[in-house]
PDB file of C-alpha atoms and ligand atoms in Angstrom:
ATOM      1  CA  UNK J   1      33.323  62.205 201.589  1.00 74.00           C
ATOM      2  CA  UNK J   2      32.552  58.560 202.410  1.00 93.00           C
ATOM      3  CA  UNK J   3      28.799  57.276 202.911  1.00 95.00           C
ATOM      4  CA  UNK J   4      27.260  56.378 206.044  1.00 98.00           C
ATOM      5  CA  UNK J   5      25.935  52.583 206.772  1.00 98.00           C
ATOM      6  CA  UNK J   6      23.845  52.529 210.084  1.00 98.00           C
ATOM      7  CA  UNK J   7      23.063  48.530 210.606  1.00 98.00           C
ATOM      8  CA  UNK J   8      20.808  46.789 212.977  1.00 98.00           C
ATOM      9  CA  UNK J   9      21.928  43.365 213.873  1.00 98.00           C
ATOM     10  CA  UNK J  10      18.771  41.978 215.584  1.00 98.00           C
ATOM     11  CA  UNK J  11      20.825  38.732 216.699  1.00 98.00           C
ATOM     12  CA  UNK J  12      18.681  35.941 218.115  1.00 98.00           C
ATOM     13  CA  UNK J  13      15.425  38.665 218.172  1.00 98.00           C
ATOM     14  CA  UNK J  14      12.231  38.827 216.210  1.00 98.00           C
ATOM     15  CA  UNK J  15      10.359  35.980 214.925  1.00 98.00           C
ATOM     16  CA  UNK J  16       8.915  36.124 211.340  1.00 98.00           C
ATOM     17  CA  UNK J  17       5.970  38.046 212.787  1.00 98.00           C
ATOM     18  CA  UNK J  18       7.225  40.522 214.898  1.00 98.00           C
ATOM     19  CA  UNK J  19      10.052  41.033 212.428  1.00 98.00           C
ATOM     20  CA  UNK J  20       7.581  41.894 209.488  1.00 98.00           C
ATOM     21  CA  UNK J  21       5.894  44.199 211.494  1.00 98.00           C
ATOM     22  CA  UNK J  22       8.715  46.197 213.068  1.00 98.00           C
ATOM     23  CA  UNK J  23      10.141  46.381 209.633  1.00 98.00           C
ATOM     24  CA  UNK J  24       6.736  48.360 208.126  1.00 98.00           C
ATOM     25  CA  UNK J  25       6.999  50.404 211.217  1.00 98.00           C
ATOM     26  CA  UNK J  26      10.650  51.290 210.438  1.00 98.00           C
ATOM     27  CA  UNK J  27       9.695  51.777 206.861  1.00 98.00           C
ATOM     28  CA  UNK J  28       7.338  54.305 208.004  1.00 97.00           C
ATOM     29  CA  UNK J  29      10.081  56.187 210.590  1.00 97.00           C
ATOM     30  CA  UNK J  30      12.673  56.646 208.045  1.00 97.00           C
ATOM     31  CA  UNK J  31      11.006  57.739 205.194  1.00 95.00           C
ATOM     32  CA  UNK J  32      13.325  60.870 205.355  1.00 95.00           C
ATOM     33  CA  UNK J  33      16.888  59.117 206.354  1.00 96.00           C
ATOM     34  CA  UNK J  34      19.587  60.320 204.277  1.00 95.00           C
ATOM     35  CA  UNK J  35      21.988  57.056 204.867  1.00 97.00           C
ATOM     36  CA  UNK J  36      22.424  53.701 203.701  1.00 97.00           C
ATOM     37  CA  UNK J  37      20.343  51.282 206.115  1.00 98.00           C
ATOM     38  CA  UNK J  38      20.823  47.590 206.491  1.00 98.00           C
ATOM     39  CA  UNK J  39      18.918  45.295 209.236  1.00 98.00           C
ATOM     40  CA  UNK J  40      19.968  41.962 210.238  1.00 99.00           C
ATOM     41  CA  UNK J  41      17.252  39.989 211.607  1.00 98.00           C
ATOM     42  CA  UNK J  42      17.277  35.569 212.222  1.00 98.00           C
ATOM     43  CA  UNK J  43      17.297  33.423 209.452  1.00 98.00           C
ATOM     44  CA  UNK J  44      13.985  32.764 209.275  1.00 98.00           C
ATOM     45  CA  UNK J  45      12.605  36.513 209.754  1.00 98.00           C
ATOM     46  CA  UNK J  46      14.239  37.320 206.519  1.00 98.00           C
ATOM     47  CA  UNK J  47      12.111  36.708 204.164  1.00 98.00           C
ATOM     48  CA  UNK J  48       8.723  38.461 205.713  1.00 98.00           C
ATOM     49  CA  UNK J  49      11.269  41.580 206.389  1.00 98.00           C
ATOM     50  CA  UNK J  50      12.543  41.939 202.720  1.00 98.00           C
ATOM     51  CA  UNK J  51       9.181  41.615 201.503  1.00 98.00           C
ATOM     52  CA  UNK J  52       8.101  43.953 204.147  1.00 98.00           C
ATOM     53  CA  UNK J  53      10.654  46.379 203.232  1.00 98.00           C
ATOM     54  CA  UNK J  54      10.311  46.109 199.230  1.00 96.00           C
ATOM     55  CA  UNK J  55      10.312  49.514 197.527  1.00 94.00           C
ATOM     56  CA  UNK J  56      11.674  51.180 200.726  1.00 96.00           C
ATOM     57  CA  UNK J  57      15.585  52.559 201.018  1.00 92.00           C
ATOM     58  CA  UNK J  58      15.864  50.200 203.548  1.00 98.00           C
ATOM     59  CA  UNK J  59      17.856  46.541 202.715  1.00 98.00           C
ATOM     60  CA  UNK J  60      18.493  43.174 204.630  1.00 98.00           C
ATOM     61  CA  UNK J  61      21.157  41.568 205.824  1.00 98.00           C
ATOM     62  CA  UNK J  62      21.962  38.166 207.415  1.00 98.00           C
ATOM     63  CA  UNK J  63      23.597  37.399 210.465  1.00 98.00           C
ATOM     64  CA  UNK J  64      25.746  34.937 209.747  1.00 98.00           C
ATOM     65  CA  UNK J  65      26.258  32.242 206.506  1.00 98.00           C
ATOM     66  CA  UNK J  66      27.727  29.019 205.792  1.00 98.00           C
ATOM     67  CA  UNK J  67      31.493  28.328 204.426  1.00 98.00           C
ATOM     68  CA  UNK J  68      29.834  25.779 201.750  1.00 98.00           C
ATOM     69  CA  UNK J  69      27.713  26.563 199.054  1.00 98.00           C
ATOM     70  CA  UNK J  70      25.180  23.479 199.564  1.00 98.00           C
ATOM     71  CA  UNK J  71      25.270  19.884 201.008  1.00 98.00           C
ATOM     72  CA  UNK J  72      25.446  17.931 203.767  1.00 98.00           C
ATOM     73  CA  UNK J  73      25.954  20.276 206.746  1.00 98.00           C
ATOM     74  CA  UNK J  74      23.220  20.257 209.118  1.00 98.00           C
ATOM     75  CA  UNK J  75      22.149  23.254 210.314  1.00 98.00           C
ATOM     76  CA  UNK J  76      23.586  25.578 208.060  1.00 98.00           C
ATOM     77  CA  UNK J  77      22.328  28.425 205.478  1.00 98.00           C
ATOM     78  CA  UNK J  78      24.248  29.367 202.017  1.00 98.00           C
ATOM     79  CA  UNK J  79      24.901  32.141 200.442  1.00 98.00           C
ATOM     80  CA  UNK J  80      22.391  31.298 197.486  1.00 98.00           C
ATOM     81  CA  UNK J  81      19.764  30.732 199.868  1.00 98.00           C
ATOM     82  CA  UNK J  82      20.171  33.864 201.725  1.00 98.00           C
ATOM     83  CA  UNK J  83      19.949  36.425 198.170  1.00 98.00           C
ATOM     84  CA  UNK J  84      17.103  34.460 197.331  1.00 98.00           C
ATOM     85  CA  UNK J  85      15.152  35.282 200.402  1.00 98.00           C
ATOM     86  CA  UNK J  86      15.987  39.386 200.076  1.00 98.00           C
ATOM     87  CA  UNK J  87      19.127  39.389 201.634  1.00 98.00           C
ATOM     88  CA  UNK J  88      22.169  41.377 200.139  1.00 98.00           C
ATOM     89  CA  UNK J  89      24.585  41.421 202.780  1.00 98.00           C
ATOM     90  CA  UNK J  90      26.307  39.541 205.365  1.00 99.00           C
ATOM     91  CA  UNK J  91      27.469  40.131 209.036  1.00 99.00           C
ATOM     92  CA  UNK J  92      30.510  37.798 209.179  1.00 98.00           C
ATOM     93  CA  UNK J  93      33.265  37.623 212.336  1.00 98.00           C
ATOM     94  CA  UNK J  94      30.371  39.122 214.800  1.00 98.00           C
ATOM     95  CA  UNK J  95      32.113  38.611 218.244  1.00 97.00           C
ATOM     96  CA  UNK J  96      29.445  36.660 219.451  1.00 97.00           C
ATOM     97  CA  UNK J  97      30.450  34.280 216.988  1.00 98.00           C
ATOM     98  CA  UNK J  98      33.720  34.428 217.838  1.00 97.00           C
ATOM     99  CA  UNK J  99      33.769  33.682 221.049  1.00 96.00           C
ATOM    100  CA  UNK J 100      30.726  31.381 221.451  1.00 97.00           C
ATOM    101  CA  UNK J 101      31.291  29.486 218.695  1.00 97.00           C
ATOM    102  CA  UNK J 102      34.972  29.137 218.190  1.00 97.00           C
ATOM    103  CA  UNK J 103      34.954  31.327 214.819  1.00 98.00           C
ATOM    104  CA  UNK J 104      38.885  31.619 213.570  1.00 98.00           C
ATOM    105  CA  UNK J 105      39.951  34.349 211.228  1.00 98.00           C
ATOM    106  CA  UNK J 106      40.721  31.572 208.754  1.00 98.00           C
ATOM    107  CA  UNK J 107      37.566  30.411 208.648  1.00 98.00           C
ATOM    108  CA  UNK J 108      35.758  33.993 208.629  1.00 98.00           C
ATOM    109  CA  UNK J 109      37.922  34.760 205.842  1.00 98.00           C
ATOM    110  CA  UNK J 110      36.531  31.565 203.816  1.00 98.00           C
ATOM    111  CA  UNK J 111      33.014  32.953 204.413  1.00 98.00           C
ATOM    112  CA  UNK J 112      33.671  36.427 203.550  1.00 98.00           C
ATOM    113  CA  UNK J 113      35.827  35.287 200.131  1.00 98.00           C
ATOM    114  CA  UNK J 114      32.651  32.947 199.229  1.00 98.00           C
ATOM    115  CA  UNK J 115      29.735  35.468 200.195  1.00 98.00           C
ATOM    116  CA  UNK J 116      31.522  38.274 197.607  1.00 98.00           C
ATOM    117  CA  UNK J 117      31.990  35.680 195.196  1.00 98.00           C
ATOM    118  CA  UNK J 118      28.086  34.853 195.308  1.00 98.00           C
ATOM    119  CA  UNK J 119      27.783  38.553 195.191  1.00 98.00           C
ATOM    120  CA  UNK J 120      26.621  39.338 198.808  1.00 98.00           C
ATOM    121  CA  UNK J 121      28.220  42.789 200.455  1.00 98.00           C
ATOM    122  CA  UNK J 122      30.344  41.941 203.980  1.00 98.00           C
ATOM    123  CA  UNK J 123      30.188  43.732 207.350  1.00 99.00           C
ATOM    124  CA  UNK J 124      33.318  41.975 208.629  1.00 98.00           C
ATOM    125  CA  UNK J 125      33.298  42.558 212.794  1.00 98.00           C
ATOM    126  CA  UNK J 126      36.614  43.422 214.275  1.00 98.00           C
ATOM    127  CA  UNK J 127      37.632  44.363 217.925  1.00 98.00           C
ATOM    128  CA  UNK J 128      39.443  43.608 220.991  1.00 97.00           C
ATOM    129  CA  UNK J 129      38.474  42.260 224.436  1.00 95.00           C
ATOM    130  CA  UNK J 130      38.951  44.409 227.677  1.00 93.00           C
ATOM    131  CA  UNK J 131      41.853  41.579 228.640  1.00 93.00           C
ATOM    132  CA  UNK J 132      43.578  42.071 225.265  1.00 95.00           C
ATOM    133  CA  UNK J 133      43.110  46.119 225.301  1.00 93.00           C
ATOM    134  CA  UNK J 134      44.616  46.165 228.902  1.00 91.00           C
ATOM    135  CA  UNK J 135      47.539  43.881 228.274  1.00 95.00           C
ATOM    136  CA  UNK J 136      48.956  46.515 225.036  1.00 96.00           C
ATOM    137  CA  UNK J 137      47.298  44.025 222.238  1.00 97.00           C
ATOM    138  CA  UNK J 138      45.045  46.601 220.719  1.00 97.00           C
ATOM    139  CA  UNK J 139      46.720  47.224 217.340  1.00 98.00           C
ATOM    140  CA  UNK J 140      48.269  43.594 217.451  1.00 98.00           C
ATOM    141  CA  UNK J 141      44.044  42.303 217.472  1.00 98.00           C
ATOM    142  CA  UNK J 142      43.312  44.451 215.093  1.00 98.00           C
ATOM    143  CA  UNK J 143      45.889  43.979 212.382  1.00 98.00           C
ATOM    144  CA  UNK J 144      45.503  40.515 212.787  1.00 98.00           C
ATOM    145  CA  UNK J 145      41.332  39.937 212.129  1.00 98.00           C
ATOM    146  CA  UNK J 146      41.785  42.714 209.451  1.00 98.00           C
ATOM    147  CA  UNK J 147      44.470  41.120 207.710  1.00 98.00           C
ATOM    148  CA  UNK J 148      42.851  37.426 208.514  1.00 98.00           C
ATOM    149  CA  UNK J 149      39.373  37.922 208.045  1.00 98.00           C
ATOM    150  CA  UNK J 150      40.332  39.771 204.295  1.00 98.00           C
ATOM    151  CA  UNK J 151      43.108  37.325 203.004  1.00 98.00           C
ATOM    152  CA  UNK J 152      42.980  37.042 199.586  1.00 98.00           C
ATOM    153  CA  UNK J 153      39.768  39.836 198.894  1.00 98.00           C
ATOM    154  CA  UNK J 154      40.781  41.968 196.088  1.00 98.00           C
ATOM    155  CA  UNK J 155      40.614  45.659 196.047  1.00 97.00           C
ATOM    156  CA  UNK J 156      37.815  45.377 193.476  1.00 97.00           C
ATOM    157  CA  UNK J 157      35.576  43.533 196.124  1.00 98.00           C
ATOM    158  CA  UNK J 158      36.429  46.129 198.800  1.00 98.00           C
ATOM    159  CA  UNK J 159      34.204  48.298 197.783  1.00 97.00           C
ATOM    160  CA  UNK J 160      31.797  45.968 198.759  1.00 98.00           C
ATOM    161  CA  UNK J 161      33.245  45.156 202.236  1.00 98.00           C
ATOM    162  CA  UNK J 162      32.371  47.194 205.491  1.00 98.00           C
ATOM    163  CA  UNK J 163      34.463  46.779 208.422  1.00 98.00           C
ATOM    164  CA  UNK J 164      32.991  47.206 211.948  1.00 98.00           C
ATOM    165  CA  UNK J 165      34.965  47.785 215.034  1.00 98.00           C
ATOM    166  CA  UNK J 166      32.935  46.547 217.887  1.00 97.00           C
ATOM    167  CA  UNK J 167      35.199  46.592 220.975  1.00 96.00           C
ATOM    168  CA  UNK J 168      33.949  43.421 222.820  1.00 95.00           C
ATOM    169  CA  UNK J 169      33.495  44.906 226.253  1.00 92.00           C
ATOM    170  CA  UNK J 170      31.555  47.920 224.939  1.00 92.00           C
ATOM    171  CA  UNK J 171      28.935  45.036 223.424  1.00 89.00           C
ATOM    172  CA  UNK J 172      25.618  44.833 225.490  1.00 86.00           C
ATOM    173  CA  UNK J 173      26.974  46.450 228.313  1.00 88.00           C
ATOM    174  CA  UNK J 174      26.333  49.736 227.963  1.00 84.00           C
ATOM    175  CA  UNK J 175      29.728  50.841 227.806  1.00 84.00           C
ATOM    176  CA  UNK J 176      30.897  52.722 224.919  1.00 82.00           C
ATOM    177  CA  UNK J 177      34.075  53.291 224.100  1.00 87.00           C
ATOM    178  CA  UNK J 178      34.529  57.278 223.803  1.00 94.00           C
ATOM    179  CA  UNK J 179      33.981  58.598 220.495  1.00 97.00           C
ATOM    180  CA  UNK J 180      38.054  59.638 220.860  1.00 97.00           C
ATOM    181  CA  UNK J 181      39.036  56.252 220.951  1.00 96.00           C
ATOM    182  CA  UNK J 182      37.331  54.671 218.658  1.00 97.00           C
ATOM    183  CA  UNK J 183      38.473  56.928 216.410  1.00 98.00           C
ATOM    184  CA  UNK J 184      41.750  56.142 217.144  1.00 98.00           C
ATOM    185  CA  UNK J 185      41.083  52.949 216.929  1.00 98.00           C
ATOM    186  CA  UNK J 186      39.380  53.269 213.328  1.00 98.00           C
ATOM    187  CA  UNK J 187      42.153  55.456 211.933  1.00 98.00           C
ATOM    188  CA  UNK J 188      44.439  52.526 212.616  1.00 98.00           C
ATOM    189  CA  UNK J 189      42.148  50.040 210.776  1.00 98.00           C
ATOM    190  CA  UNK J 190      42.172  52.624 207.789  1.00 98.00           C
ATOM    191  CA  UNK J 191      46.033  52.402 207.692  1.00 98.00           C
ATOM    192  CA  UNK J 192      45.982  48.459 208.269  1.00 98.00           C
ATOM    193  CA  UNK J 193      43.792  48.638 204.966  1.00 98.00           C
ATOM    194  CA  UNK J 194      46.555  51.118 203.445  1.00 98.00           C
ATOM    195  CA  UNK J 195      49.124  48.901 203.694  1.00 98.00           C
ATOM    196  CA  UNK J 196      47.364  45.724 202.108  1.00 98.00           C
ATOM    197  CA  UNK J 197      45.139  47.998 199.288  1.00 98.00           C
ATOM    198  CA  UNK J 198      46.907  51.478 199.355  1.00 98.00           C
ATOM    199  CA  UNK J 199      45.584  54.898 200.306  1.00 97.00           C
ATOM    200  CA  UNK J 200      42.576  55.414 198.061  1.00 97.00           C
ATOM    201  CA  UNK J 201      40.507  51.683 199.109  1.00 98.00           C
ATOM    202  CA  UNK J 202      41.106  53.254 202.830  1.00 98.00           C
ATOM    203  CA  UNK J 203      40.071  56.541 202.124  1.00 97.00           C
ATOM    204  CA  UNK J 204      36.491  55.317 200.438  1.00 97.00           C
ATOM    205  CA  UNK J 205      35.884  52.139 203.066  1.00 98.00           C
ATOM    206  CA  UNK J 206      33.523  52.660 205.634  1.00 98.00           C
ATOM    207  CA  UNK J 207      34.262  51.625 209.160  1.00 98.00           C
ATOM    208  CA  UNK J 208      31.479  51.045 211.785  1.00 98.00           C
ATOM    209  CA  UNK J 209      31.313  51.357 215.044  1.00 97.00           C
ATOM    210  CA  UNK J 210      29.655  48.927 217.284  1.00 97.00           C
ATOM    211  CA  UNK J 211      29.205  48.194 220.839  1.00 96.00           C
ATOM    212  CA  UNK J 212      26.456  49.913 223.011  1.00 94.00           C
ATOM    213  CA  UNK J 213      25.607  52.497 220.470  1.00 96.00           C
ATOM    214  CA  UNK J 214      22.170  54.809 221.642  1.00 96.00           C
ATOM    215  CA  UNK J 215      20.776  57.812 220.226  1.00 97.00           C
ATOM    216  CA  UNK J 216      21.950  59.651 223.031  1.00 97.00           C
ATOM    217  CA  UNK J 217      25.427  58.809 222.122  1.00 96.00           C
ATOM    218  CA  UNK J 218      25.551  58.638 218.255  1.00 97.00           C
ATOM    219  CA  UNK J 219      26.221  62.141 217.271  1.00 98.00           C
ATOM    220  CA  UNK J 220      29.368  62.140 219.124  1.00 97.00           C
ATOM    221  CA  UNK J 221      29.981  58.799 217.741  1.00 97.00           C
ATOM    222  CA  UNK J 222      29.506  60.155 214.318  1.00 98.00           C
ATOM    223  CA  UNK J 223      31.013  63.632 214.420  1.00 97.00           C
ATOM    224  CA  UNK J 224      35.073  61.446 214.233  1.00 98.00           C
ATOM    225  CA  UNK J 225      36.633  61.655 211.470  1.00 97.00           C
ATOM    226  CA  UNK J 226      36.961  57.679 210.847  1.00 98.00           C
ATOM    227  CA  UNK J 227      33.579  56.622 211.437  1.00 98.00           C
ATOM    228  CA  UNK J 228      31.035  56.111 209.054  1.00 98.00           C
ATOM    229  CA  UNK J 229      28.440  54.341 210.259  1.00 98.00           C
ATOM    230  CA  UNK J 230      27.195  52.398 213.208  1.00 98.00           C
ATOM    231  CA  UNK J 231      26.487  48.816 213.707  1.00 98.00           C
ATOM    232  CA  UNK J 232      23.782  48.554 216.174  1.00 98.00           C
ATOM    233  CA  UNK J 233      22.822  45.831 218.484  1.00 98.00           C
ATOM    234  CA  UNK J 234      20.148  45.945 221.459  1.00 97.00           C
ATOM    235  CA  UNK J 235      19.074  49.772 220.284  1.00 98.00           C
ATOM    236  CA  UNK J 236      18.256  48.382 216.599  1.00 98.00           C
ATOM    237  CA  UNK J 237      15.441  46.358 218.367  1.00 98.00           C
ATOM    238  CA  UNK J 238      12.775  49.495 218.736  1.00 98.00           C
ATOM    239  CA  UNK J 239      11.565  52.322 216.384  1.00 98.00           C
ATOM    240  CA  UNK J 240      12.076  54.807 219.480  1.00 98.00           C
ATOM    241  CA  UNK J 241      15.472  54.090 219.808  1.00 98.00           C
ATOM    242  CA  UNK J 242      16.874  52.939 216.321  1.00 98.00           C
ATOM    243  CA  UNK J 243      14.729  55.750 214.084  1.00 98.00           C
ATOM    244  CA  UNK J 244      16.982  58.555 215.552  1.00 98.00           C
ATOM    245  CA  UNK J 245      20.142  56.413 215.318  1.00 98.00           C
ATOM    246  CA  UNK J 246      19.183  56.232 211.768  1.00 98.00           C
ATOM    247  CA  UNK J 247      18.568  59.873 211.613  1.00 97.00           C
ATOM    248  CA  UNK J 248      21.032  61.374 213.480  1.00 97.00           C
ATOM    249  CA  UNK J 249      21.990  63.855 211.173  1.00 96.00           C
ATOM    250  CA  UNK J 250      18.744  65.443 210.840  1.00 94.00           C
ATOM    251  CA  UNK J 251      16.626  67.569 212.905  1.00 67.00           C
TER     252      UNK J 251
HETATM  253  P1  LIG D 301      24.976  46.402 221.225  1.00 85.96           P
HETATM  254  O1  LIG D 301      25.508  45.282 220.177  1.00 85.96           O
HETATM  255  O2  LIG D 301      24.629  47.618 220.414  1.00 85.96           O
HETATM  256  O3  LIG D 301      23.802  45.767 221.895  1.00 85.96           O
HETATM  257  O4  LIG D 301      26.115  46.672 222.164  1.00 85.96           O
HETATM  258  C1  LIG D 301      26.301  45.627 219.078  1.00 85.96           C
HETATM  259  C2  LIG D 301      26.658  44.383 218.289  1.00 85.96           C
HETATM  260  O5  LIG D 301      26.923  43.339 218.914  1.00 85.96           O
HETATM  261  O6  LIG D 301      26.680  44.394 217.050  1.00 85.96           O
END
């Protein structure tokens, strides 16, 4: 059996005060999950929410991190800087970033080689957009962040990597792709991982899925074979919603 990784990616939500107190309130709503739980919130809200969530099952993540370790590059936040305020993972290759930003696969794969190397875990973001899923590109996409965005990772690190399938037109628009295929779509991430790190990395790496995901659609979600987790965006923003997207398996 693989585990299950349910992550909230807060994106450009939650200021250092809100985020501190939503993350005692979540503290308090998932006393009981069963899972592995990660949330994402802004740079700056992640040091109130590790500290807030200290002693709970709960851990932080970043959104985002630079491709240097320190120096001149205004703007940016390191790897370093993120452990030392709580976090202990990374979302890297978000499509947001992607496509608003101008984020390559080369240059995802830099950030995901130097965040494992400073010992952070990865959430790499995959997926296709609705022009590139109705023109036949699907698997073509896919292979090609998967391979890109993991160049030169070692099976050792994989353990350490989650990859999340987020179909871009499923993403804030409350479309989700159906549980069937985004299966299908996971199984053929698992055998892209085959190929470059052979049967048994695929077998124990957990895939997310991401894009529009709600607690009245994450038991279906969940019930597929290939997916092991969720990445969530806009629903990851309230206890009502993300508590039984968390829990989904119990009660
Ligand atoms: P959504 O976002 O759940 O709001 O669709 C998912 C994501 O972008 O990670």
């Amino acid at each position: 059996m693989r585990s299950v990784c349910i992550a909230g990616n807060w994106k450009m939500n939650m200021s250092p005060s809100e985020g501190r107190a939503f993350a005692k309130a979540l503290v308090e709503a998932l006393k009981d999950a069963t899972v592995r739980v990660v949330v994402a919130p802004p740079y700056v809200t992640i040091a109130p929410v590790a500290e807030a969530l200290s002693g709970s099952r709960i851990t932080v993540g970043a959104q985002n991190m630079s491709d240097n370790l320190s120096g001149a590059f205004t703007g940016e936040v390191s790897a370093p800087m993120l452990k030392e305020a709580g976090a202990s993972v990374v979302i890297l290759g978000h499509s947001e970033r992607r496509a608003l930003y101008g984020e390559t696969d080369e240059f995802i794969n830099r950030k995901v080689r130097l965040a494992l190397a400073q010992g952070l875990d990865v959430i790499l973001c995959v997926g296709e957009t609705l022009a590139e899923r109705e023109s036949g590109k699907l698997e073509h996409v896919l292979a090609t962040q998967t391979a890109g965005g993991l160049k030169d990772v070692t099976s050792r690190d994989m353990s350490r990597v989650i990859i999340a399938y987020e179909p871009v037109w499923a993403i804030g628009t409350g479309k989700t792709a159906t549980p069937e295929d985004a299966n299908a779509a996971h199984a053929f991430i698992r055998g892209e991982i085959a190929k470059l790190y052979g049967k048994a990395v695929a077998e124990s790496l957990i895939i997310q899925y991401g894009g529009s995901v709600k607690p009245s659609n994450v038991k279906d979600l969940m019930a597929m074979e290939h997916i092991d987790g969720a990445l969530v965006g806009g629903a990851s923003l309230t206890v009502e919603q993300f508590a039984p997207i968390v829990r989904y398996n119990i009660g």
